[in-house]
């Protein structure tokens, strides 16, 4: 079974991030690493391919400046190959434009039966790209998978919900977004790291994808970031005096937050 | 000059001042960052507790094996075949977590697997190395004895031929992983050679009758590491357990040379962790209405630490490049072990001072590293022995024997 994993390369969250006051977007000119939330998808894909008795795991990514460091991490984990779309014309592309580009790149992977994504990226957090990719590819979309099995051309997903989980079945091909609970990602091995540099990494331009240049980039989104501000400072918490009703108040507070 | 004035001399990355990352290729950086992530996830959160309780989670061996960290610079037999620099960088990251974790990897790879890889028979290599690389079989290395440390040639452990077998008697001391090991590489004098120059290495399964390991209690250093005494009483082994490729002190000494190479990288990891803890603390600890990093006395300490950490890493990388080029001499390894461990210990002590009273608790990594480095300073060749190695190397005169002896 051939599986595609969408793998975003993001600025290292451990480094202080910076917003570009001109474009009002995150600066992405330094080193990019594999988004930790995508490591779950890579690991799940590797385990599913192994369970299926074979098949290739392909990483698909869109990133500025032909950055490949994050993809090398995924290849070192065990993915067979990667496809990177990088083009100056893609700067400023919004979530829908990104989905168009990724969908086009996925279309170039032979025999892709399952597409795995994170539920959302750790830098952008729109959480919309997986469903947009599914819609563009005309595939069913299942979100928030906390476990995935594939048997006889059908994917069986436990889908995390606020109350528990739904059991969902869906015929392949389809797009599944995975939560951080789905599997524990492996650390790349040194053998994997050394093998990664010789694995195929196709680099595509926007023209190679066939996506209309007018629907991507700064102008393609039909949206504008009008302002950026620092997050408001955290305010002091709420204090309940325990006059005998403290427990009830705390439970009600937590219920309001849907924590209990 | 107040902090609000422009920085007229330029800025520098406090965590990589000399841009040493620029000396590493993408593969070396990915390997380094992977081990750093593992250490951050799996060692740093709990190592204070392990240290306090005097334990090391031996079950981590299979995780270390899965990453290819065990015997990682050896070729074949399930080993990673990574470069010396990659191995060194892994040691740096492991020891930034704790010297005990690096010791575990050093002993398994450089002291237990290396002699099998270098001096073992094909059967021995196939029997042991893949399982050891995977962390399923743990090894230890028995050279030092209660009365034989810097002078291993004075060892009393003997191997006596008895028919087709060997019978080993003796005791080995300060053996990392001794009581958790499945096999011990034991070095013993051949009882038939009265000159004492014939030294055999044996692969001793630790369940062999007559083999016993006792942990050394009440350590104040390397507490997140198992240290044992091995006692061998009429341990009978077939000749197939003897490493056929070496029969002199060159065998164990070449293993130590491998381990020292890991140490000269590793010590700088511990030093870096101490420097970074001190830098972080000095920036947030306020006294007399100002962060203590604003005091000239503290700045001098931070700068001396930073300079030593950068210089030591630069030395380690240079020696690593020489090793990868096949040009590294054992005297050059002594240079690195001598200088980097003593500088790491200096950095740890200085960092301890910057942290004041907080520096003595396990809430911060500093005193743990400081105490660990006291062991690292001594094992795999004391500072004195490496000084004599270098003294002989530059004068041509052997000063290992005291005048008149």
XYZ file of C-alpha atoms in Angstrom:
665
model
C 0.000 0.000 0.000
C 1.435 3.347 -1.038
C 0.864 6.136 1.453
C 1.448 9.866 1.137
C 2.163 11.949 4.220
C 1.878 15.722 4.112
C 4.961 16.982 5.916
C 5.256 20.639 6.809
C 8.650 22.179 7.430
C 8.435 24.927 10.023
C 10.783 27.250 11.936
C 12.086 25.473 15.045
C 9.520 26.209 17.791
C 12.421 26.102 20.289
C 13.870 29.222 18.649
C 12.185 32.578 19.217
C 9.834 33.088 16.258
C 9.444 36.415 14.533
C 6.733 38.018 12.442
C 7.614 40.023 9.369
C 6.010 43.466 9.859
C 5.813 43.963 6.073
C 4.010 40.770 5.153
C 2.474 40.233 8.623
C 3.372 36.569 8.427
C 5.824 34.291 10.197
C 9.426 34.675 9.083
C 10.486 31.420 7.474
C 13.904 32.348 6.151
C 15.983 30.375 8.682
C 16.396 26.645 9.097
C 13.149 24.691 8.863
C 12.495 21.438 10.688
C 9.838 18.757 10.316
C 6.718 19.832 12.208
C 6.485 17.521 15.206
C 2.767 17.071 14.546
C 3.665 15.530 11.174
C 5.993 12.977 12.758
C 2.872 11.124 13.932
C 1.657 10.823 10.373
C 5.044 9.610 9.169
C 5.206 7.004 11.925
C 1.620 5.856 11.300
C 2.316 5.559 7.584
C 5.472 3.513 8.177
C 3.585 1.160 10.484
C 0.645 0.802 8.081
C 2.945 0.090 5.133
C 4.750 -2.519 7.189
C 1.489 -4.088 8.334
C 0.315 -4.198 4.715
C 3.429 -6.152 3.846
C 4.957 -3.464 1.677
C 4.375 -0.243 -0.142
C 6.093 3.093 -0.190
C 5.676 6.066 2.100
C 6.084 9.341 0.209
C 6.412 12.742 1.868
C 4.821 15.762 0.196
C 5.719 19.278 1.242
C 5.559 22.903 0.184
C 8.278 25.175 1.547
C 10.202 28.333 0.644
C 13.739 28.371 -0.742
C 13.894 24.667 -1.591
C 14.300 23.829 2.103
C 14.664 20.090 2.627
C 16.022 19.625 6.173
C 12.635 18.658 7.581
C 12.015 16.213 4.745
C 15.399 14.597 5.405
C 14.199 13.944 8.957
C 11.137 12.127 7.632
C 13.235 10.186 5.134
C 15.600 9.274 7.982
C 12.614 7.891 9.903
C 12.022 5.544 6.982
C 9.955 7.229 4.264
C 11.016 6.096 0.795
C 10.954 9.375 -1.076
C 9.790 12.967 -0.966
C 8.238 15.567 -3.227
C 8.900 19.240 -2.490
C 7.126 22.126 -4.185
C 9.076 25.346 -3.823
C 8.622 28.493 -5.871
C 9.041 32.210 -5.094
C 5.534 32.676 -6.527
C 4.142 30.643 -3.631
C 5.175 33.179 -0.950
C 2.088 34.350 0.915
C -0.090 31.437 -0.195
C -3.022 30.837 2.166
C -4.419 27.514 3.383
C -6.612 26.851 0.335
C -3.784 27.672 -2.068
C -1.506 25.376 -0.093
C -4.077 22.594 -0.370
C -4.252 23.078 -4.146
C -0.495 22.785 -4.474
C -0.233 19.776 -2.134
C -3.154 18.045 -3.892
C -1.421 18.529 -7.225
C 1.816 17.127 -5.810
C -0.034 14.148 -4.297
C -1.534 13.531 -7.741
C 1.955 12.976 -9.071
C 2.641 10.111 -6.630
C 1.893 6.793 -8.301
C -0.767 4.658 -6.675
C -1.309 6.741 -3.546
C -4.174 5.029 -1.722
C -4.012 6.783 1.606
C -3.089 10.376 2.424
C -2.157 11.161 6.021
C -1.881 14.635 7.496
C -1.650 16.200 10.922
C -4.837 17.780 12.247
C -3.129 21.160 12.062
C 0.375 22.578 11.754
C 2.289 23.826 14.774
C 3.009 27.227 13.222
C -0.095 28.136 11.236
C -2.813 26.258 13.127
C -5.495 26.763 10.481
C -6.468 23.097 10.621
C -8.227 23.350 7.265
C -5.716 21.994 4.765
C -6.491 18.253 5.225
C -10.174 18.656 4.357
C -9.375 21.018 1.479
C -6.934 18.480 0.022
C -9.598 15.773 0.268
C -12.163 17.955 -1.451
C -9.777 18.899 -4.274
C -8.759 15.258 -4.792
C -12.389 14.137 -4.579
C -11.587 11.775 -1.723
C -13.438 11.168 1.544
C -11.933 12.902 4.559
C -11.683 11.512 8.088
C -10.350 13.771 10.801
C -8.818 13.442 14.289
C -7.767 9.795 13.969
C -6.462 8.321 17.199
C -5.932 4.940 15.604
C -5.927 3.643 12.030
C -6.105 0.149 10.592
C -6.408 -0.893 6.969
C -7.966 -4.215 5.918
C -9.063 -5.278 2.436
C -9.176 -1.809 0.940
C -11.050 -0.289 3.851
C -9.640 2.051 6.457
C -10.934 1.704 10.027
C -10.448 4.825 12.116
C -11.113 5.641 15.723
C -11.975 9.311 15.518
C -11.327 11.374 18.649
C -14.296 13.408 19.862
C -14.944 15.494 22.957
C -16.912 12.654 24.516
C -14.814 9.667 23.412
C -14.313 8.354 19.925
C -16.304 7.436 16.829
C -15.557 4.282 14.870
C -15.430 5.202 11.197
C -15.003 2.969 8.143
C -14.132 4.300 4.746
C -13.056 2.778 1.427
C -9.633 3.699 0.085
C -8.459 6.056 -1.272
C -9.079 8.694 1.363
C -7.472 11.444 3.434
C -7.042 10.935 7.193
C -5.780 13.527 9.656
C -4.090 12.078 12.727
C -3.829 13.373 16.275
C -0.723 13.309 18.438
C -2.138 10.257 20.182
C -2.129 7.973 17.152
C 1.348 6.440 17.549
C 4.654 7.299 19.197
C 7.031 8.549 16.489
C 10.374 6.781 16.330
C 13.648 8.660 16.519
C 15.521 8.394 13.234
C 18.320 5.848 13.435
C 21.841 6.647 12.299
C 21.461 4.103 9.530
C 18.284 5.902 8.497
C 20.026 9.265 8.631
C 22.838 8.019 6.429
C 20.407 6.397 3.996
C 18.231 9.520 3.787
C 20.671 11.534 1.721
C 20.494 9.090 -1.158
C 16.696 8.759 -1.216
C 14.812 10.428 -4.106
C 13.669 13.964 -3.421
C 11.772 15.490 -6.338
C 11.736 19.268 -6.409
C 8.856 20.830 -8.299
C 8.105 24.420 -9.276
C 4.619 25.889 -9.313
C 4.518 25.377 -13.073
C 5.337 21.687 -12.606
C 2.239 21.260 -10.438
C -0.089 22.799 -13.019
C -1.795 24.923 -10.347
C -3.012 28.298 -11.619
C -0.552 30.971 -10.476
C -3.458 33.332 -9.953
C -4.899 31.176 -7.176
C -1.765 31.147 -5.009
C 0.715 33.647 -3.577
C -0.080 36.977 -2.000
C -2.767 37.820 -4.508
C -4.308 34.394 -4.889
C -5.966 34.048 -1.538
C -8.507 36.803 -1.751
C -7.695 37.575 1.851
C -5.490 40.091 3.582
C -3.878 40.135 7.019
C -4.776 43.636 8.157
C -2.887 43.692 11.423
C -0.778 41.707 13.882
C -0.590 42.332 17.612
C 1.074 40.760 20.596
C -1.125 38.314 22.439
C -2.724 39.970 25.464
C -0.915 39.354 28.720
C -2.430 36.530 30.701
C -4.791 37.794 33.396
C -4.975 36.555 36.945
C -7.045 33.413 37.422
C -10.439 33.205 39.009
C -10.394 32.565 42.757
C -13.217 30.668 44.440
C -13.574 31.147 48.184
C -14.574 27.773 49.571
C -17.747 28.471 51.520
C -18.848 24.871 51.199
C -19.791 25.156 47.524
C -16.174 25.218 46.251
C -16.320 21.772 44.706
C -19.518 22.535 42.799
C -18.077 25.797 41.511
C -14.905 24.140 40.307
C -16.850 21.334 38.604
C -19.136 23.862 36.957
C -16.115 25.852 35.798
C -14.459 22.791 34.314
C -17.733 21.701 32.690
C -17.979 25.107 31.099
C -14.545 24.540 29.579
C -15.702 21.060 28.496
C -12.794 19.559 30.440
C -15.062 17.263 32.470
C 27.983 50.740 29.526
C 24.347 50.101 30.236
C 22.344 47.427 28.510
C 20.298 50.031 26.659
C 23.247 51.333 24.667
C 23.852 49.895 21.223
C 26.121 46.884 21.108
C 29.210 48.400 19.566
C 31.213 45.183 19.276
C 28.669 43.010 17.570
C 26.558 40.183 18.906
C 27.192 36.483 19.128
C 25.146 33.345 19.537
C 25.585 32.424 23.210
C 24.897 28.797 22.337
C 27.277 28.496 19.381
C 29.555 31.485 19.558
C 32.144 30.284 17.044
C 29.474 28.955 14.651
C 30.797 25.433 15.054
C 27.541 24.178 13.506
C 28.980 25.592 10.297
C 31.695 22.915 10.492
C 29.089 20.131 10.389
C 27.328 18.750 7.338
C 23.546 18.261 7.144
C 23.818 14.602 8.082
C 25.948 15.341 11.134
C 23.526 18.058 12.208
C 20.502 15.772 11.820
C 22.196 13.033 13.835
C 23.250 15.494 16.516
C 19.770 17.041 16.694
C 18.127 13.609 16.849
C 20.203 12.537 19.843
C 19.623 15.947 21.453
C 15.869 15.450 21.075
C 16.066 11.946 22.537
C 18.076 13.232 25.499
C 15.675 16.126 26.033
C 12.645 13.809 25.864
C 13.896 10.715 27.602
C 16.825 11.528 29.874
C 16.652 15.124 31.101
C 13.186 14.892 32.730
C 14.105 11.942 34.967
C 17.869 11.901 35.323
C 17.840 13.872 38.569
C 15.685 11.154 40.089
C 17.898 8.374 38.716
C 20.910 10.153 40.163
C 19.239 10.568 43.526
C 18.135 6.932 43.608
C 21.397 5.606 42.210
C 19.870 3.812 39.220
C 20.068 3.767 35.444
C 17.090 2.506 33.424
C 18.754 -0.426 31.706
C 15.615 -1.002 29.638
C 16.621 2.102 27.693
C 19.293 -0.037 26.015
C 16.918 -1.238 23.300
C 15.863 2.351 22.548
C 19.505 3.371 22.276
C 20.026 0.341 20.070
C 17.087 1.169 17.805
C 18.630 4.558 17.143
C 21.911 2.891 16.263
C 23.857 4.443 19.138
C 25.427 1.177 20.332
C 28.637 0.422 18.487
C 27.585 3.194 16.127
C 31.021 3.821 14.641
C 31.613 0.140 13.884
C 30.924 -1.338 10.444
C 28.718 -4.354 9.783
C 27.091 -6.856 12.155
C 24.065 -4.626 12.704
C 26.180 -1.605 13.638
C 25.518 1.830 12.165
C 28.897 2.419 10.551
C 28.687 6.119 11.327
C 31.652 8.465 11.188
C 33.836 9.214 14.178
C 32.512 12.779 14.217
C 28.908 11.544 14.249
C 29.774 9.205 17.138
C 31.510 12.009 18.998
C 28.582 14.378 18.563
C 26.222 11.698 19.875
C 28.459 11.360 22.946
C 28.346 15.135 23.444
C 24.555 15.130 23.429
C 24.250 12.073 25.676
C 26.632 13.557 28.213
C 24.811 16.892 28.093
C 22.051 14.755 29.612
C 24.257 12.826 32.011
C 27.723 11.267 32.053
C 26.046 8.027 33.107
C 24.102 7.775 29.831
C 27.232 8.480 27.809
C 29.169 5.968 29.906
C 26.558 3.315 29.143
C 26.943 3.907 25.403
C 30.757 4.179 25.611
C 31.103 0.933 27.502
C 28.739 -0.971 25.249
C 30.212 0.310 21.980
C 33.843 1.116 22.602
C 34.760 -1.276 25.408
C 32.536 -4.337 24.945
C 31.657 -4.386 21.234
C 34.893 -2.921 19.886
C 37.180 -5.743 21.140
C 34.842 -8.364 19.654
C 34.690 -6.391 16.414
C 38.473 -5.821 16.292
C 39.870 -9.029 17.823
C 37.017 -11.539 17.753
C 36.521 -14.549 15.496
C 33.878 -14.435 12.788
C 31.705 -16.725 14.928
C 32.067 -14.439 17.939
C 31.175 -11.366 15.883
C 28.078 -12.991 14.444
C 27.024 -14.400 17.782
C 27.299 -11.204 19.816
C 27.533 -7.994 17.808
C 24.045 -7.784 16.245
C 22.348 -8.422 19.598
C 24.651 -5.949 21.316
C 24.006 -3.299 18.647
C 20.282 -3.779 19.257
C 20.749 -3.385 23.013
C 19.400 -6.878 23.647
C 22.719 -8.055 25.043
C 24.564 -5.716 27.397
C 28.308 -5.894 27.779
C 30.869 -4.669 30.275
C 34.645 -4.441 30.241
C 36.881 -5.837 32.944
C 40.437 -4.530 32.957
C 40.907 -2.473 36.132
C 41.415 -4.378 39.366
C 41.324 -3.373 43.032
C 45.121 -3.014 43.076
C 45.684 -2.342 39.395
C 44.377 0.930 37.952
C 46.700 3.145 35.958
C 49.142 0.226 35.724
C 46.967 -2.478 34.170
C 50.034 -4.550 33.349
C 50.210 -5.393 37.044
C 46.873 -7.208 36.869
C 46.533 -10.362 38.945
C 43.617 -11.981 37.152
C 44.920 -15.115 35.450
C 43.746 -17.504 32.788
C 45.099 -21.019 33.138
C 44.861 -23.594 30.351
C 43.165 -26.771 31.462
C 42.794 -29.272 28.645
C 40.825 -27.485 25.915
C 39.374 -25.026 28.410
C 40.569 -21.936 30.222
C 40.037 -21.368 33.936
C 39.945 -17.730 35.041
C 40.493 -16.434 38.550
C 40.644 -12.844 39.782
C 38.670 -9.705 40.498
C 37.854 -6.633 38.434
C 36.888 -3.279 39.950
C 34.994 -0.125 38.916
C 33.192 -1.948 36.123
C 30.435 0.117 34.504
C 27.336 -1.999 33.775
C 28.930 -4.955 35.599
C 25.857 -6.282 37.372
C 23.458 -5.603 34.482
C 25.677 -7.074 31.761
C 24.941 -10.299 29.908
C 28.565 -10.666 28.884
C 31.807 -9.333 30.293
C 34.981 -8.781 28.298
C 37.545 -9.913 30.848
C 41.276 -9.385 30.378
C 43.556 -11.864 32.117
C 47.248 -12.796 32.214
C 48.153 -16.113 30.676
C 49.335 -18.116 33.677
C 51.758 -20.041 31.482
C 53.735 -16.913 30.570
C 55.968 -15.992 33.490
C 56.864 -12.617 31.946
C 53.210 -11.612 32.368
C 53.153 -10.067 28.918
C 50.621 -12.426 27.402
C 47.176 -10.958 28.002
C 44.051 -12.670 26.714
C 40.582 -11.210 26.362
C 37.622 -13.486 27.065
C 33.939 -13.128 26.327
C 32.448 -14.280 29.619
C 28.692 -14.845 29.743
C 27.749 -13.493 33.160
C 25.709 -16.594 33.972
C 28.855 -18.734 33.802
C 29.377 -20.594 37.102
C 31.965 -18.823 39.257
C 31.159 -15.351 37.892
C 29.682 -12.835 40.333
C 29.054 -9.080 40.140
C 28.503 -6.852 43.157
C 27.455 -3.221 42.846
C 29.691 -0.629 44.436
C 27.552 1.293 46.925
C 27.827 4.810 48.362
C 29.102 6.498 45.191
C 28.825 10.282 45.085
C 29.501 10.439 41.340
C 28.053 8.740 38.230
C 25.084 7.772 40.353
C 22.851 7.346 37.268
C 25.116 4.504 36.192
C 25.773 1.010 37.469
C 29.311 0.417 38.782
C 30.299 -3.040 39.967
C 33.017 -5.344 41.136
C 33.418 -8.596 39.189
C 34.651 -11.684 40.991
C 35.788 -14.664 38.918
C 36.282 -17.902 40.820
C 37.381 -20.865 38.691
C 35.349 -19.568 35.754
C 35.717 -22.260 33.108
C 35.395 -21.294 29.454
C 36.111 -23.007 26.139
C 38.867 -21.612 23.949
C 36.099 -20.358 21.642
C 35.394 -17.687 24.276
C 38.912 -16.217 23.909
C 39.381 -13.275 21.534
C 41.853 -14.781 19.072
C 43.064 -11.532 17.510
C 45.208 -10.150 20.309
C 47.357 -11.454 23.159
C 49.054 -8.361 24.574
C 48.083 -5.182 26.405
C 47.521 -3.653 22.986
C 44.074 -5.279 23.115
C 42.583 -3.513 26.124
C 44.523 -0.298 25.493
C 43.099 0.034 21.987
C 39.607 -0.285 23.472
C 40.367 2.476 25.953
C 41.584 4.647 23.114
C 38.172 4.292 21.468
C 36.362 5.117 24.684
C 38.551 8.147 25.366
C 37.633 9.513 21.980
C 33.957 9.457 23.020
C 34.847 11.063 26.336
C 36.672 14.031 24.843
C 33.452 14.871 22.990
C 31.171 13.853 25.837
C 32.816 15.980 28.511
C 32.066 19.062 26.453
C 28.382 18.113 26.507
C 28.400 18.161 30.296
C 30.327 21.432 30.236
C 27.848 22.958 27.801
C 24.901 21.956 29.956
C 26.543 23.607 32.977
C 27.412 26.776 31.063
C 23.892 27.057 29.660
C 22.361 26.512 33.091
C 24.592 29.253 34.504
C 23.849 31.628 31.629
C 20.127 31.098 32.013
C 20.277 31.468 35.785
C 22.417 34.602 35.661
C 19.939 36.246 33.317
C 16.955 35.653 35.576
C 18.418 35.771 39.095
C 18.088 39.310 40.440
C 20.195 40.691 43.292
C 20.807 44.322 44.222
C 18.005 45.169 41.802
C 19.681 43.762 38.697
C 20.153 40.376 37.036
C 23.441 38.980 38.307
C 24.534 38.651 34.650
C 25.003 42.427 34.786
C 27.872 42.119 37.268
C 31.344 42.112 35.829
C 32.383 39.272 38.135
C 29.562 37.096 36.804
C 30.204 38.078 33.199
C 33.804 36.980 33.560
C 32.649 33.578 34.795
C 30.135 33.203 31.968
C 32.671 34.243 29.348
C 35.365 31.901 30.684
C 32.841 29.054 30.553
C 31.692 29.966 27.059
C 35.279 30.220 25.772
C 36.206 26.842 27.256
C 33.102 25.108 25.860
C 33.687 26.482 22.364
C 37.412 25.749 22.471
C 36.839 22.216 23.723
C 34.256 21.471 21.006
C 36.612 22.879 18.391
C 39.347 20.556 19.651
C 36.956 17.604 19.687
C 35.815 18.269 16.123
C 39.406 18.588 14.945
C 40.348 15.270 16.526
C 37.185 13.729 15.075
C 38.140 14.837 11.579
C 41.616 13.370 12.107
C 40.072 10.074 13.238
C 37.795 9.941 10.212
C 40.860 10.531 8.052
C 42.630 7.656 9.806
C 45.317 10.001 11.097
C 44.519 10.270 14.817
C 47.268 9.054 17.157
C 46.570 7.745 20.631
C 48.720 10.557 22.055
C 46.414 13.047 20.340
C 43.456 11.307 21.962
C 45.278 11.773 25.277
C 45.556 15.505 24.494
C 41.783 15.676 24.041
C 40.913 13.582 27.093
C 43.341 15.482 29.298
C 42.309 18.947 28.293
C 38.583 18.605 27.641
C 37.757 16.753 30.851
C 39.718 19.101 33.084
C 38.152 22.097 31.353
C 34.694 20.560 31.683
C 35.279 20.082 35.385
C 36.437 23.701 35.660
C 33.298 24.874 33.844
C 31.047 22.750 36.059
C 32.589 24.127 39.244
C 32.380 27.689 37.989
C 28.738 27.185 36.989
C 28.041 25.758 40.425
C 29.284 29.001 41.887
C 27.113 31.148 39.612
C 24.019 29.273 40.750
C 24.811 29.955 44.389
C 22.863 27.799 46.804
C 20.602 26.614 43.988
C 23.690 25.099 42.422
C 23.860 22.364 45.030
C 20.406 20.910 44.351
C 19.308 18.362 41.773
C 16.708 20.889 40.573
C 19.521 22.132 38.354
C 21.875 19.892 36.404
C 25.088 21.529 37.540
C 26.186 19.683 40.658
C 25.188 16.374 39.083
C 27.487 17.074 36.137
C 30.171 18.411 38.477
C 30.178 15.250 40.566
C 29.992 13.019 37.487
C 32.988 14.715 35.918
C 35.098 13.768 38.929
C 34.739 10.166 37.709
C 35.285 11.112 34.080
C 38.447 12.938 35.182
C 39.770 9.670 36.599
C 38.504 6.885 34.380
C 39.881 5.898 30.989
C 43.279 7.239 31.966
C 43.781 9.724 34.757
C 44.877 13.257 34.074
C 48.322 12.240 35.345
C 48.627 9.295 32.986
C 47.628 11.335 29.954
C 50.168 13.952 31.009
C 52.857 11.282 31.038
C 51.681 9.998 27.644
C 52.069 13.483 26.222
C 55.340 14.014 28.079
C 56.759 10.905 26.493
C 55.348 11.896 23.106
C 57.172 15.250 23.063
C 60.393 14.332 24.900
C 60.829 10.773 23.842
C 61.436 9.879 27.518
C 59.232 7.403 29.372
C 58.404 8.797 32.834
C 55.874 6.143 33.845
C 58.256 4.508 36.273
C 59.246 6.590 39.260
C 63.014 7.349 39.416
C 64.916 4.599 41.132
C 62.339 1.863 40.478
